[in-house]
């Protein structure tokens, strides 16, 4: 014993390390441990071990007088070591507190981090007696609350425009930012100015909860850049802190809120960075392997619906409680405005497969805190029945990969894609129009962190991932991309012009589609990853935004598109459009036309060579009278040659105004006085019905 301590019973709630006037209360869950040892560390790193004196149900707890915020600690859990039946207790392994609000750093890779002896026969069944403490980060006691600005933008979903970004990649190369790659830098004035001028209403950060640098990456001299290997669901990752104060996170959020921008976190509650049976013992495995993870057979192996080696047991009451406590912490203490759930299907898995009314989903839907924020599901995993696009119920929004693929294929010129393209720009009703869901349920995206950037979609026909160290085999194989004649960068002016036009077409499609649009950070600037479509381990200039090499025309045009979307509610409606008559004027809410003005027929839609989609939009049938509008938007998506399109007859006193033309991105607004509009090859034209002043 290196510290003089005064121990008392304490209390079983809340879980974690909670400071009070007299000291710190420690409470940790383990249903199968036989003894729980709290390890306290002084400023010199010396360890004092204290067995928690009380157990109430499956919560071990005790109060240590005299301790203060800043105290470093961890746990050693005692119990059976029988991996063949799922019991992996090894008190030689220091484990983190699952509820730790701060960590001192990351694990230092060493064989002592494993509960077994690596390299031995049936290695995961062996027992390793080495102390892992020298290689483990410490959990740190923090103040439970700190000053903050309570104001939130509370942007309605129908008005939301999401910008997906990596916190470090967003700022690392910005020439005007100090301490790049940190929470503080992410909310620096240059970033806020860029996003507000662009018109963004929400920034969605890739994982910022503490995550693991996988050993196989470290051995190759690489890093886990994206962050999809969580080891702590309450602690911000230390690499993003400019100091040691987690208040930096709340300060960043408050700065975004002050600029009218919401903060959405990409979170990973489907698995942990401990991996499968051959993974390290860092936290959950050492505390209660059988409770935290879904196990197979007798328990030696792990269910792997996530592709990462393990799957969290989200229907276990205490795992569910941990996830809910974590979500509420990030909302109430850190102030975030929503979550994007990585592999959201896994969170709804029970012993009987995926259940859209699984316990965790029910808990989230009824929670008074989470009902105030945005919830977005990635609606798939790799387990049985893992593709569940459209299966999530309100209030969940869902990433829509069908939108991404359908839009890419239409603009690439693939045959027979016009009907699918039409469904996507109308909100993918066949997936989402059920259970009272809104048309905003579909999160539409052209690109995301996982895949090509927009620049690379039009510059590469295949992936170029050799730098990832997997011989180019990793990443998506079906990218539906097109190099337009040359693979990668080119000085050919015709190809460069065609690529620029295609980018504008795709960005226009995104901003003119029903649903909730999401832009990949840097796409508006022409960011490239050199054809790498899986830059998860590229913590370097491959994945960072290069602010000195941008596409000013695309940037300016994207701002114009976003402003148009904000100004015209018809392209961002909450109700689905089904060609039903409106009470306001008897006109259908959506009308599909041919170039000659006639309505589209079945034979038109089944023409594999159809490259032209013309659509007239009005407020949806069923729109309340106070929200119904007496104007229309007419959009021509032309993936073929130049064409003259017959425009609908305007009502008396109104005229069609051409407001967007991707072939002429800087052209001023002009009016259509005749019955036809000339639409350039491979372009998008947008006409708005307005008063003929």
XYZ file of C-alpha atoms in Angstrom, residues 81 83-84 88 115-128 277-278 300:
21
model
C -10.307 -18.233 -16.029
C -11.989 -19.387 -21.849
C -13.568 -22.558 -23.241
C -11.692 -14.788 -19.009
C -5.020 -12.552 -21.012
C -3.353 -15.528 -22.680
C 0.222 -16.238 -23.802
C 0.503 -15.309 -27.498
C 2.178 -17.852 -29.719
C 1.437 -20.940 -27.622
C -0.700 -23.874 -28.837
C -4.384 -23.116 -28.368
C -3.106 -19.752 -27.235
C -6.402 -18.229 -26.161
C -6.883 -21.084 -23.647
C -3.564 -20.366 -21.929
C -3.133 -18.023 -18.953
C -0.707 -15.124 -18.900
C -10.617 -14.476 -28.740
C -7.132 -13.469 -29.882
C -14.917 -19.727 -26.365
